[in-house]
CSV table of N, CA, C and O in Angstrom, one decimal:
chain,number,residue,atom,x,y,z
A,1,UNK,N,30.8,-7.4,1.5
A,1,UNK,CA,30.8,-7.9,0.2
A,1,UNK,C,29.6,-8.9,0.1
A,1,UNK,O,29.2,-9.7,0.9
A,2,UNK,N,29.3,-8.7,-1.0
A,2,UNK,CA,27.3,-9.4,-0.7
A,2,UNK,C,28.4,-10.9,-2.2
A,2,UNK,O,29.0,-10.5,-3.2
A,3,UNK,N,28.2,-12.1,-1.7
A,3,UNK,CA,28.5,-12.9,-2.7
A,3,UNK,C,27.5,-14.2,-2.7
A,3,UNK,O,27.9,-15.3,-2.6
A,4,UNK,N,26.0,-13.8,-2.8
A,4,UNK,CA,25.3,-14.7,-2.9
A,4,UNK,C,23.8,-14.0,-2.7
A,4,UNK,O,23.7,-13.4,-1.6
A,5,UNK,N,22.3,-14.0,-3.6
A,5,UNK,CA,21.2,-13.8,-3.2
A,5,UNK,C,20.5,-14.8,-3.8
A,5,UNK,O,20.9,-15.5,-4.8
A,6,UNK,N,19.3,-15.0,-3.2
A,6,UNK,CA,18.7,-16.1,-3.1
A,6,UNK,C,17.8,-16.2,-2.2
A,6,UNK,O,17.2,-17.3,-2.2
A,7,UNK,N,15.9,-16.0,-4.0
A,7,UNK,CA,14.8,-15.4,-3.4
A,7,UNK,C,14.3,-16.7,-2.9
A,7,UNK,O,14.5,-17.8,-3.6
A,8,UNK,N,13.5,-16.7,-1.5
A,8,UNK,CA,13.0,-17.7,-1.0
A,8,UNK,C,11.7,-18.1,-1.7
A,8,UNK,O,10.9,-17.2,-2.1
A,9,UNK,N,11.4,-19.5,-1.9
A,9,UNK,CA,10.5,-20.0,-2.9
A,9,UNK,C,10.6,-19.5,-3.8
A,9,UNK,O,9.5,-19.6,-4.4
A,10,UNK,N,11.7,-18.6,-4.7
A,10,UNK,CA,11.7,-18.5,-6.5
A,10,UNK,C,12.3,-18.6,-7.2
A,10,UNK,O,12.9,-19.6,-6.9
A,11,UNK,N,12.8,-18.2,-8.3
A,11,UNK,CA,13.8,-18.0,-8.9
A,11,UNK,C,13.9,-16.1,-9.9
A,11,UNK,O,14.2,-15.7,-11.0
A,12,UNK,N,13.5,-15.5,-8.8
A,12,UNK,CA,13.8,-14.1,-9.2
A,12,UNK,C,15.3,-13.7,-8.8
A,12,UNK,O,16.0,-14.3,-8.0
A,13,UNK,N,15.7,-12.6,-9.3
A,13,UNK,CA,16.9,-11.5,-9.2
A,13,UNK,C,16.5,-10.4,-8.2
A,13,UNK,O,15.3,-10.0,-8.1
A,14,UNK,N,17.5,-9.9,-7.6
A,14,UNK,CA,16.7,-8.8,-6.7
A,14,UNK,C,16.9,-7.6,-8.2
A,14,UNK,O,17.4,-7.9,-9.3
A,15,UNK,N,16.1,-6.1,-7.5
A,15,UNK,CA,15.6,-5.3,-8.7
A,15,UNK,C,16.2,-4.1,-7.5
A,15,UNK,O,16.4,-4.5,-6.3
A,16,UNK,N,16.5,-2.5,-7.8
A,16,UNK,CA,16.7,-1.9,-7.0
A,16,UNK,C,15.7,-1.5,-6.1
A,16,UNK,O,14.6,-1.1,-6.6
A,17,UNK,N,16.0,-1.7,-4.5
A,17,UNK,CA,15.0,-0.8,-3.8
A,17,UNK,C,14.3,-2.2,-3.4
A,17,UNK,O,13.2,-2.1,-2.8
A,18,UNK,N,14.8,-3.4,-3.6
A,18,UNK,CA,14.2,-4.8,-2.9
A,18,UNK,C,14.9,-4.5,-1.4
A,18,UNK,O,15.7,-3.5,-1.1
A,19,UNK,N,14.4,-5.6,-0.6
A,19,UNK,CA,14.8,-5.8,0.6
A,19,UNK,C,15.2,-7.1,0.8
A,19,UNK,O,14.5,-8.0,0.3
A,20,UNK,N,16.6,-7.2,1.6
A,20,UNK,CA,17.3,-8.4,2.2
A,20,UNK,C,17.0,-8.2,3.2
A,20,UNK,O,16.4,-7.2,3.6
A,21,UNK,N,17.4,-9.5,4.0
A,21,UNK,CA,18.2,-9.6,5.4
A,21,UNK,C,19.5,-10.5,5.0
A,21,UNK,O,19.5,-11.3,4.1
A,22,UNK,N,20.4,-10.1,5.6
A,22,UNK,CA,22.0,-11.3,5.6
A,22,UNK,C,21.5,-12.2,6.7
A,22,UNK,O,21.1,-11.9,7.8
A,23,UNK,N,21.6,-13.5,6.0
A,23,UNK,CA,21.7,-14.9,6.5
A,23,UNK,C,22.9,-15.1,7.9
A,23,UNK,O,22.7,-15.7,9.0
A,24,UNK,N,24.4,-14.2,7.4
A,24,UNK,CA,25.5,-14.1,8.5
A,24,UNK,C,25.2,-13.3,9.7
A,24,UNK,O,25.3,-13.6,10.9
A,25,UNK,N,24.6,-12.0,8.9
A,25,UNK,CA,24.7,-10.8,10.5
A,25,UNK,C,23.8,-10.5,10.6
A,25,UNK,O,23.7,-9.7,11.6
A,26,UNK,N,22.5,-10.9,9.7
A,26,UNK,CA,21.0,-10.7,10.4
A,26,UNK,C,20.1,-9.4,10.2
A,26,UNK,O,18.9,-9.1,10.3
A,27,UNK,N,21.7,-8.4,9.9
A,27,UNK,CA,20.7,-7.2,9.0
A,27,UNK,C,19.9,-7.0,8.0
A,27,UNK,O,20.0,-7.6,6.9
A,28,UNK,N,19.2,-6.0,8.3
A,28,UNK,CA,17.9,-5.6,7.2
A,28,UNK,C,19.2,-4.9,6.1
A,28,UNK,O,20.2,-4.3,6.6
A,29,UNK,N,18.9,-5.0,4.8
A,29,UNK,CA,19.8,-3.7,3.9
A,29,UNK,C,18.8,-3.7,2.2
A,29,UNK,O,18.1,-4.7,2.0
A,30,UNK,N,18.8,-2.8,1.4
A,30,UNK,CA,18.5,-2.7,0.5
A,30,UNK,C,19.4,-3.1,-0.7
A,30,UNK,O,20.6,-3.3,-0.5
A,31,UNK,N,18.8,-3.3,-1.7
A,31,UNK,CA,20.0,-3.6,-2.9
A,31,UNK,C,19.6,-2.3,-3.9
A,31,UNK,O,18.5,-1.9,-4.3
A,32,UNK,N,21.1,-1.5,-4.3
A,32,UNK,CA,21.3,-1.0,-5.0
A,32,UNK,C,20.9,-1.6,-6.7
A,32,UNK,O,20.8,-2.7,-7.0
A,33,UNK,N,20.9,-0.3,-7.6
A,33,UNK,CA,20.5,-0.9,-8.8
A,33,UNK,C,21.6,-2.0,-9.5
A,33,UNK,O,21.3,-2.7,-10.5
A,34,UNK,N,23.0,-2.2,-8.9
A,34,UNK,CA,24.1,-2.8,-9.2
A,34,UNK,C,24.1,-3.7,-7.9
A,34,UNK,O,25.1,-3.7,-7.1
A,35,UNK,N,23.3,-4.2,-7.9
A,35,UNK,CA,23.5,-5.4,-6.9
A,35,UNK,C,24.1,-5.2,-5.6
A,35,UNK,O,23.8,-6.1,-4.8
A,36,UNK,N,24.6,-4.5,-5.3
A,36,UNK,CA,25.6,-4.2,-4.0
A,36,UNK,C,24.2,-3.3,-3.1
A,36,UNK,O,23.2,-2.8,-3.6
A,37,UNK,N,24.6,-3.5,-1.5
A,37,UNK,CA,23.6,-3.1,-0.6
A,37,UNK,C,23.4,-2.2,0.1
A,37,UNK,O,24.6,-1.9,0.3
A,38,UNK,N,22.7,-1.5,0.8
A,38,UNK,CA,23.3,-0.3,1.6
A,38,UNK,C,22.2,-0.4,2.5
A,38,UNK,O,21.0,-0.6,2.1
A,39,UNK,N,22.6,-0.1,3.9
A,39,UNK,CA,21.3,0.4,4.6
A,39,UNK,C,20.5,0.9,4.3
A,39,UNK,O,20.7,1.8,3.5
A,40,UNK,N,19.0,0.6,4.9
A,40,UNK,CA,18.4,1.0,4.4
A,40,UNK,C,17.7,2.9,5.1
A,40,UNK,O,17.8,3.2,6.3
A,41,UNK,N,17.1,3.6,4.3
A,41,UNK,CA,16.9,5.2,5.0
A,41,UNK,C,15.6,4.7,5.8
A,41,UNK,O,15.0,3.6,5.7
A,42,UNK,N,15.3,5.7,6.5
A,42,UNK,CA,14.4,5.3,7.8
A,42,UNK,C,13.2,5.6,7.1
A,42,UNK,O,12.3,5.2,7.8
A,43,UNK,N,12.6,6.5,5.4
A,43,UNK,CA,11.6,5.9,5.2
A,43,UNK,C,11.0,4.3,4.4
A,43,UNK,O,9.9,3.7,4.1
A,44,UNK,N,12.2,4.0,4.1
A,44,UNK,CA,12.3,2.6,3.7
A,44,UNK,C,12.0,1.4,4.6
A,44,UNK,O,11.4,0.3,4.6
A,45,UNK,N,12.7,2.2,5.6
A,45,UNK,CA,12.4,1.1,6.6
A,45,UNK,C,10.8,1.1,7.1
A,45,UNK,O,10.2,0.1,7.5
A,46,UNK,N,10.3,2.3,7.0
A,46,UNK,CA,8.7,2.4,7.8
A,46,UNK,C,8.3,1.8,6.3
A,46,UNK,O,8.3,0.6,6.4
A,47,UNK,N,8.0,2.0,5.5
A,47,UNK,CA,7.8,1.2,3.9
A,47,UNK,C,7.8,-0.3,4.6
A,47,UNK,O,6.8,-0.9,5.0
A,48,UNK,N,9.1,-0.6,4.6
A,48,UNK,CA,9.4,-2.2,5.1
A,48,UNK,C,8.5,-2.9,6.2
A,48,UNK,O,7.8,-3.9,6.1
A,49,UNK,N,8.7,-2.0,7.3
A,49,UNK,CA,7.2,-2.4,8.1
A,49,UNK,C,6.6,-3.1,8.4
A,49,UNK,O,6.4,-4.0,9.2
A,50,UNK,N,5.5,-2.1,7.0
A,50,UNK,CA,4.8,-2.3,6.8
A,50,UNK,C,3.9,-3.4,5.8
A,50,UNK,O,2.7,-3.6,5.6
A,51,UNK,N,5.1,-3.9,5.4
A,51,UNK,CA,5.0,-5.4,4.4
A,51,UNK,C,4.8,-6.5,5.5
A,51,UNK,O,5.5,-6.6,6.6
A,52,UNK,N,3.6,-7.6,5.0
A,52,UNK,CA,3.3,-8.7,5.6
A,52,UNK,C,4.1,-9.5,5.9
A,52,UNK,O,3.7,-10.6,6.4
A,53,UNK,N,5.6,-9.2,5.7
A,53,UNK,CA,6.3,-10.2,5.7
A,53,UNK,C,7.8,-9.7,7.0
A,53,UNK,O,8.9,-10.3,7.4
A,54,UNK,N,7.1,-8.4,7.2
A,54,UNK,CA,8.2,-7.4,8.0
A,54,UNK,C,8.0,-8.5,9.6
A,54,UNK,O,8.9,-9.3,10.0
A,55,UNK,N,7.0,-8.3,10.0
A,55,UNK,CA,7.2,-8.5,11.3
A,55,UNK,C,7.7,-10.7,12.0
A,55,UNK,O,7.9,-11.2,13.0
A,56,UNK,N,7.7,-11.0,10.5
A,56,UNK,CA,8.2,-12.3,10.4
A,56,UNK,C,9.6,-12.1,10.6
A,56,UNK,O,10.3,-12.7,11.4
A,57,UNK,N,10.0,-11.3,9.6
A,57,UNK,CA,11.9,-11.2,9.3
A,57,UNK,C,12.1,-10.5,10.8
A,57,UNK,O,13.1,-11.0,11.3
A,58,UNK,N,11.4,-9.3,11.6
A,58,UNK,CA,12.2,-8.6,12.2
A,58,UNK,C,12.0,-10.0,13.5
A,58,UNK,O,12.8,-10.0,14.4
A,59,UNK,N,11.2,-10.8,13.6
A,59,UNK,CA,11.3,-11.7,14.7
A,59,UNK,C,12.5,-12.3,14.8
A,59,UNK,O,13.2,-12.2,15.9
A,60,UNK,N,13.0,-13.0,13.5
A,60,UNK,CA,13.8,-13.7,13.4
A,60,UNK,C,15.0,-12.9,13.1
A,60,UNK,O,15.9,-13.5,12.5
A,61,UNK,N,15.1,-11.6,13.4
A,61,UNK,CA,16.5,-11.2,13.4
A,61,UNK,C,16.8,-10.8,14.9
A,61,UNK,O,18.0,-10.9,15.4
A,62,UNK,N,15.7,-10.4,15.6
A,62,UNK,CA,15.3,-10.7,17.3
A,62,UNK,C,16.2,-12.1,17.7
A,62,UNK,O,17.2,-12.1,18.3
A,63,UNK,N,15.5,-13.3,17.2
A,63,UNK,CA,16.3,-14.6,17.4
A,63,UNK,C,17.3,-14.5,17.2
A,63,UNK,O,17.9,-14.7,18.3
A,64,UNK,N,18.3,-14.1,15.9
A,64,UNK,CA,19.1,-14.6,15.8
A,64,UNK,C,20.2,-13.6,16.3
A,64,UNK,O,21.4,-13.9,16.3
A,65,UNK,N,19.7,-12.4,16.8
A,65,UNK,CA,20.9,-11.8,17.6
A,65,UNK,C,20.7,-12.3,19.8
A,65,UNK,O,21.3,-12.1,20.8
A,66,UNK,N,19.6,-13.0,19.5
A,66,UNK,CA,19.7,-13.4,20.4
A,66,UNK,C,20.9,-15.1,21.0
A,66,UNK,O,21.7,-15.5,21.9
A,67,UNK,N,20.4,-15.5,19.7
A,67,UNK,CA,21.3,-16.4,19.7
A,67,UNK,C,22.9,-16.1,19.6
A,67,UNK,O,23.7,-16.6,20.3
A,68,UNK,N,23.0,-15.4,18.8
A,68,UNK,CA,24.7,-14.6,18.4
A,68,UNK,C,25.3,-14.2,19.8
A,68,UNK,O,26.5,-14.2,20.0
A,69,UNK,N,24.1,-13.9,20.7
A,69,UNK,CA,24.8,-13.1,22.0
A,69,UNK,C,25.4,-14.5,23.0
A,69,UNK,O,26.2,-14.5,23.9
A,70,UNK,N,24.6,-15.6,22.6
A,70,UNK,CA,25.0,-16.9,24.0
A,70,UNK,C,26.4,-17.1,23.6
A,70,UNK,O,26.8,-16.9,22.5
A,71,UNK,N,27.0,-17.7,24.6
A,71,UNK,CA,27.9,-18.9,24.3
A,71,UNK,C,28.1,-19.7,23.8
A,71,UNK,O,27.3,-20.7,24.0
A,72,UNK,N,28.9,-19.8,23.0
A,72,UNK,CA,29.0,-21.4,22.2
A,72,UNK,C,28.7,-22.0,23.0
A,72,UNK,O,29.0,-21.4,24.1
A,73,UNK,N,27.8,-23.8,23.1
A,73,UNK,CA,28.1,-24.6,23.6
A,73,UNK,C,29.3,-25.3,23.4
A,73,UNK,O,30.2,-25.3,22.4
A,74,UNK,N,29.2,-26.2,24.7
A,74,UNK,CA,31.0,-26.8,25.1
A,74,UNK,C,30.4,-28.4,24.8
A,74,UNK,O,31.1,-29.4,24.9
């Protein structure tokens, strides 16, 4: 259940066929023309890529399932 979007530096709406990541679980997903999200198909993803902004997001989802995998600290 997607209950929150929110474009970095704007104030735009997503449009169909934008790209997220979830802030919670760190996946890539597309947004439907009704706001709701779906994985994205694998030529979307080579699409995605290929955007200047791909190999930023996919670092930081590298991180953060890295982080997800430690131990809580005590």
């Amino acid at each position: 259940m997607l209950n929150a979007t929110s474009q970095v530096g704007g104030e735009s709406t997503p449009s169909e066929g934008d790209f997220t990541v979830c802030l919670k679980c760190g996946e890539l997903w597309v947004f439907n023309n009704d706001i709701t999200v779906r994985e994205p198909t694998l030529k979307e993803f080579q699409i995605f890529s290929k955007l200047p902004e791909a190999k930023t997001v996919l670092q930081m989802k590298k991180l953060f399932n890295k982080i997800k995998s430690q131990p809580p600290l005590s």
